[in-house]
Coordinates of C-alpha atoms in Angstrom, one line a residue:
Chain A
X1 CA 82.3 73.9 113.4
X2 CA 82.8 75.4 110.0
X3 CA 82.3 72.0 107.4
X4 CA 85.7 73.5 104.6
X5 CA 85.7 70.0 103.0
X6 CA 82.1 70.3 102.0
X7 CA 81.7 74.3 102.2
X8 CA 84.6 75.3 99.7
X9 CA 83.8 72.3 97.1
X10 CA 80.1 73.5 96.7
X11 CA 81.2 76.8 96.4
X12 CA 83.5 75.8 93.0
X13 CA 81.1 73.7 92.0
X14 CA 78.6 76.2 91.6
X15 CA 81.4 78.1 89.7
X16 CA 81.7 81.0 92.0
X17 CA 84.8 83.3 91.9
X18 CA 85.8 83.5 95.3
X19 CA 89.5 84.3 96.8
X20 CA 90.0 82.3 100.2
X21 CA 91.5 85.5 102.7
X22 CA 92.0 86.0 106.3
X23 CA 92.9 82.6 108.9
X24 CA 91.3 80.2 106.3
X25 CA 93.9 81.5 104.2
X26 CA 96.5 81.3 107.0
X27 CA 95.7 77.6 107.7
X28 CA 96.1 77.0 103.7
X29 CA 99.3 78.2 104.4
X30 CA 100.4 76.2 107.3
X31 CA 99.3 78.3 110.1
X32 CA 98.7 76.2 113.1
X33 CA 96.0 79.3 114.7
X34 CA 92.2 78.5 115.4
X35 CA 89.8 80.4 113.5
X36 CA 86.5 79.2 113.4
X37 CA 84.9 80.7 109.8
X38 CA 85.6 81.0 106.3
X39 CA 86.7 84.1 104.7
X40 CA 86.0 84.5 101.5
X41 CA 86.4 87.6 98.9
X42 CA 83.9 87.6 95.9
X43 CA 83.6 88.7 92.6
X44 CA 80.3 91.5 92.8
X45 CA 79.9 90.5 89.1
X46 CA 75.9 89.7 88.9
X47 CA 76.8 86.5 87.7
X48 CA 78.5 85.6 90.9
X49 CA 75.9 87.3 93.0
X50 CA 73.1 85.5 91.3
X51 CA 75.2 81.8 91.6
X52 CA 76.0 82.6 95.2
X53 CA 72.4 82.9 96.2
X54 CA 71.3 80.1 94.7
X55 CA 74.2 77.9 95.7
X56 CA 73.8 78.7 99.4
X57 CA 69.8 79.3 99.7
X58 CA 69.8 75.5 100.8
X59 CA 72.0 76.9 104.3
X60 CA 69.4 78.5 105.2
X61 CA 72.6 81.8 105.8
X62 CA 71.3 84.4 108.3
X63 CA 73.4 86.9 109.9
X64 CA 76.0 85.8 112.6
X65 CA 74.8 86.6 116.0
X66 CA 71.9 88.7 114.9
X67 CA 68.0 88.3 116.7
X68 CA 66.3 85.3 115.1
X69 CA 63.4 87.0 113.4
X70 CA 65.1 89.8 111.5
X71 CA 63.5 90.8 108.1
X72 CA 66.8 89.5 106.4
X73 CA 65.8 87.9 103.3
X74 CA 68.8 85.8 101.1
X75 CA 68.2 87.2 98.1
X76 CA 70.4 88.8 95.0
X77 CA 68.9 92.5 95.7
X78 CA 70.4 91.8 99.6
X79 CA 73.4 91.2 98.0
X80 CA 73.1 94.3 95.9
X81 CA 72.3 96.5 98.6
X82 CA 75.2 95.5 100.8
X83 CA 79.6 94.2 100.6
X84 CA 80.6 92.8 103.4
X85 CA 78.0 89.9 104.9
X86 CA 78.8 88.0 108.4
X87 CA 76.9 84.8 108.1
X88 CA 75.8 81.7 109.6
X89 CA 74.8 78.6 107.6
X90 CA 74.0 74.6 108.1
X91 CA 77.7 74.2 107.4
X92 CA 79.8 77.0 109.5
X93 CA 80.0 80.5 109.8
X94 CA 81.2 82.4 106.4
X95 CA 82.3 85.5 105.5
X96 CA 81.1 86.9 102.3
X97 CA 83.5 90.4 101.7
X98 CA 83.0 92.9 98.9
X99 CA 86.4 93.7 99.9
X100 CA 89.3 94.0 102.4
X101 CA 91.5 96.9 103.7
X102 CA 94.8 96.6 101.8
X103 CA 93.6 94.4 99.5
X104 CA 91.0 95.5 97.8
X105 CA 88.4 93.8 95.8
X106 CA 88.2 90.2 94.3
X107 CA 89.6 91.9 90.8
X108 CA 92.4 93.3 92.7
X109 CA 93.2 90.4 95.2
X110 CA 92.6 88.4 92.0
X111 CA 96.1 89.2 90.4
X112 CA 97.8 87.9 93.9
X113 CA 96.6 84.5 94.4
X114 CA 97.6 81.0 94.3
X115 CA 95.7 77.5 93.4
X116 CA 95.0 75.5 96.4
X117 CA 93.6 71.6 96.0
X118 CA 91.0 70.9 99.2
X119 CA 89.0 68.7 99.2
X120 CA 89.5 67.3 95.6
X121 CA 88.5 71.0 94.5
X122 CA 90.9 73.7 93.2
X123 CA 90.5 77.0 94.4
X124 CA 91.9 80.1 94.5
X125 CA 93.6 81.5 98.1
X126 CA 95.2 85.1 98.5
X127 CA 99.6 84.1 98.2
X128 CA 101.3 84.4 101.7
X129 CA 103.1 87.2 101.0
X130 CA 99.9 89.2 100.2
X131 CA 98.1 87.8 103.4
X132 CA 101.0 89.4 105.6
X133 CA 100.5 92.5 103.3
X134 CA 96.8 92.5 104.3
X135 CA 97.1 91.7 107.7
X136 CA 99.8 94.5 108.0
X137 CA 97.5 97.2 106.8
X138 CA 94.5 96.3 108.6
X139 CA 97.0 97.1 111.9
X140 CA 94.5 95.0 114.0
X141 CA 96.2 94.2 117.7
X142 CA 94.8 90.7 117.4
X143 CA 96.5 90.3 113.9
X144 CA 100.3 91.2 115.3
X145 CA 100.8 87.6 116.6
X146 CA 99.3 86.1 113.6
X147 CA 101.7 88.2 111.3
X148 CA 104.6 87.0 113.2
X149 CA 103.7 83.3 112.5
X150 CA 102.7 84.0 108.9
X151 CA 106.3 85.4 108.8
X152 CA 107.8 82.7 110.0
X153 CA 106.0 80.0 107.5
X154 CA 107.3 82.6 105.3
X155 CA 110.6 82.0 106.5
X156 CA 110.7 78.4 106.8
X157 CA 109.4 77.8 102.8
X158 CA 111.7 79.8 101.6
X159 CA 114.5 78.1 103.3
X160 CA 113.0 74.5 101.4
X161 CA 112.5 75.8 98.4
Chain B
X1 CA 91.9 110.1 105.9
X2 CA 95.1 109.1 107.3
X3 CA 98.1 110.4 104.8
X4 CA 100.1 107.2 103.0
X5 CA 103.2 108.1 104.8
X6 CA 101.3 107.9 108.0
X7 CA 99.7 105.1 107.3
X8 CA 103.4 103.5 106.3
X9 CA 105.0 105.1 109.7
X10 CA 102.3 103.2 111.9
X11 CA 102.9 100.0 110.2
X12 CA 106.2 100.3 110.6
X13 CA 105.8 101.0 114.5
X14 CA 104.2 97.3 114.4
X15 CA 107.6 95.8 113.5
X16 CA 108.9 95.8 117.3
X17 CA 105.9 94.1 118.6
X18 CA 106.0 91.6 115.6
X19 CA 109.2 90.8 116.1
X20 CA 109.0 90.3 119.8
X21 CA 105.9 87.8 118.9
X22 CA 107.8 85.7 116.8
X23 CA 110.4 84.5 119.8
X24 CA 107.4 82.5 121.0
X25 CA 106.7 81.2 117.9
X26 CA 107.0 77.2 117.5
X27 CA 109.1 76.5 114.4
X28 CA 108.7 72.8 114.4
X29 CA 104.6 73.3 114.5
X30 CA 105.4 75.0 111.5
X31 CA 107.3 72.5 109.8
X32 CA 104.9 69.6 110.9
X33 CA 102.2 71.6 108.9
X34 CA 104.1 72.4 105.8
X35 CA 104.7 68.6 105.7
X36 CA 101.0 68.4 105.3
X37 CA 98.6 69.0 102.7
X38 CA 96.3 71.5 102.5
X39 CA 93.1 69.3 103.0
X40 CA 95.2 67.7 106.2
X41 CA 95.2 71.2 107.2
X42 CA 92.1 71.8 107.1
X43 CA 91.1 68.7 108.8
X44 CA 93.2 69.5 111.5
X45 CA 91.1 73.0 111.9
X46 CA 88.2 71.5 112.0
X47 CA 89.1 68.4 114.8
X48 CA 90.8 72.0 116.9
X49 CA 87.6 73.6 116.3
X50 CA 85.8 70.2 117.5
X51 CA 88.0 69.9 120.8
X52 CA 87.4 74.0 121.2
X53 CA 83.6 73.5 121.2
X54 CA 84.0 71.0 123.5
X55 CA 86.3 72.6 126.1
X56 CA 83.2 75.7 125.6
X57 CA 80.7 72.9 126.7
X58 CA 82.7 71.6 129.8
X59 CA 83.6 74.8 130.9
X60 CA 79.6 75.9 130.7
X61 CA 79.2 73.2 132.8
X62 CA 81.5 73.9 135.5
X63 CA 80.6 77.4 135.7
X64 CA 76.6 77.2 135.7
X65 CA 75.0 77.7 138.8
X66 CA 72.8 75.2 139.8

């Protein structure tokens, strides 16, 4: 199980700039779907990099279903040297992306998001209508029914507001 | 690389399938949700993700040889 209430509060405590994307995102929004990890798009500012090493060294994060005993080290050169980083901590599995296909990176998301409160923490989560936008342009078969249900909340807020 | 207009042409071709999802869709799930806050949502994710771990253990097992 991936621990969001305790996961996403020590991420904005440790002042990381982060964008919460993919079915994270969708539940945010009122998506009823499983999905079983966080999502998140960073900033590659070395700031950021540096804070999000040191605010997640203590989950021991490895890479999601990799061999135990890889030389993967959690460090900010590892980081560096990569964008997109499938990983498994002490509290859930977590996505770390550089970036995402129709979305672009956490500057570019950035200018599309909304404030969510979870937890007792504000953070910041890609808007609906730029989730079905991403989801869209990825084209992946497993995203179609998600896209219709993303639609549909779509749908239904608009008819409350 | 795939041109723009191709890329917009395949997107498009989604649409039908999309659209054909969304009959199955339940609306009042939907609306329970929105009534919800978005902590209650995602304490409802993680007591689905509970019951699906479960479920993985049972069905493990059922289906282990013995």
């Amino acid at each position: 199980m991936t621990d969001y209430d305790t996961l996403i509060p020590l991420l904005v405590e440790n002042d990381i700039e982060f964008i919460i994307v993919g079915g994270a995102a969708a539940t945010a929004h009122g998506s009823s779907r499983l999905t079983l990890d966080l999502d998140i798009v960073y900033s590659r500012k070395q700031g950021n990099i540096a804070r999000i090493v040191k605010a997640l060294t203590p989950l021991k994060p490895y890479l999601r279903g990799a061999p135990i005993g890889l030389p993967f080290e959690w460090r900010v050169e590892t980081l560096n040297k990569g964008l997109n980083f499938t990983l498994i901590t002490t509290l859930g599995a977590l996505d770390l992306l550089g970036e995402i296909v129709g979305g672009g990176d956490y500057e570019k998301l950035h200018t599309e998001t909304i404030k969510i409160e979870i937890a007792g923490v504000q953070c910041e989560c890609i808007s609906l209508q730029n989730l079905i936008k991403v989801k869209r342009a990825a084209g992946r078969p497993k995203d179609l029914e998600v896209i219709a249900e993303l639609e549909q909340i779509l749908d239904e807020t608009r008819k409350e507001n | 690389m795939e041109h723009p207009s191709e890329q917009l042409k395949s997107i498009r071709d989604l649409d039908p399938v999309i659209e054909a999802y969304k009959k199955d869709i339940d609306r009042t799930l939907i609306r329970e949700n929105l009534r919800l806050t978005v902590t209650e949502r995602f304490q409802q994710l993680m007591k689905l993700q509970r019951f699906a771990e479960e479920l993985r253990q049972a069905g493990r097992k059922v289906t282990l040889p013995k």
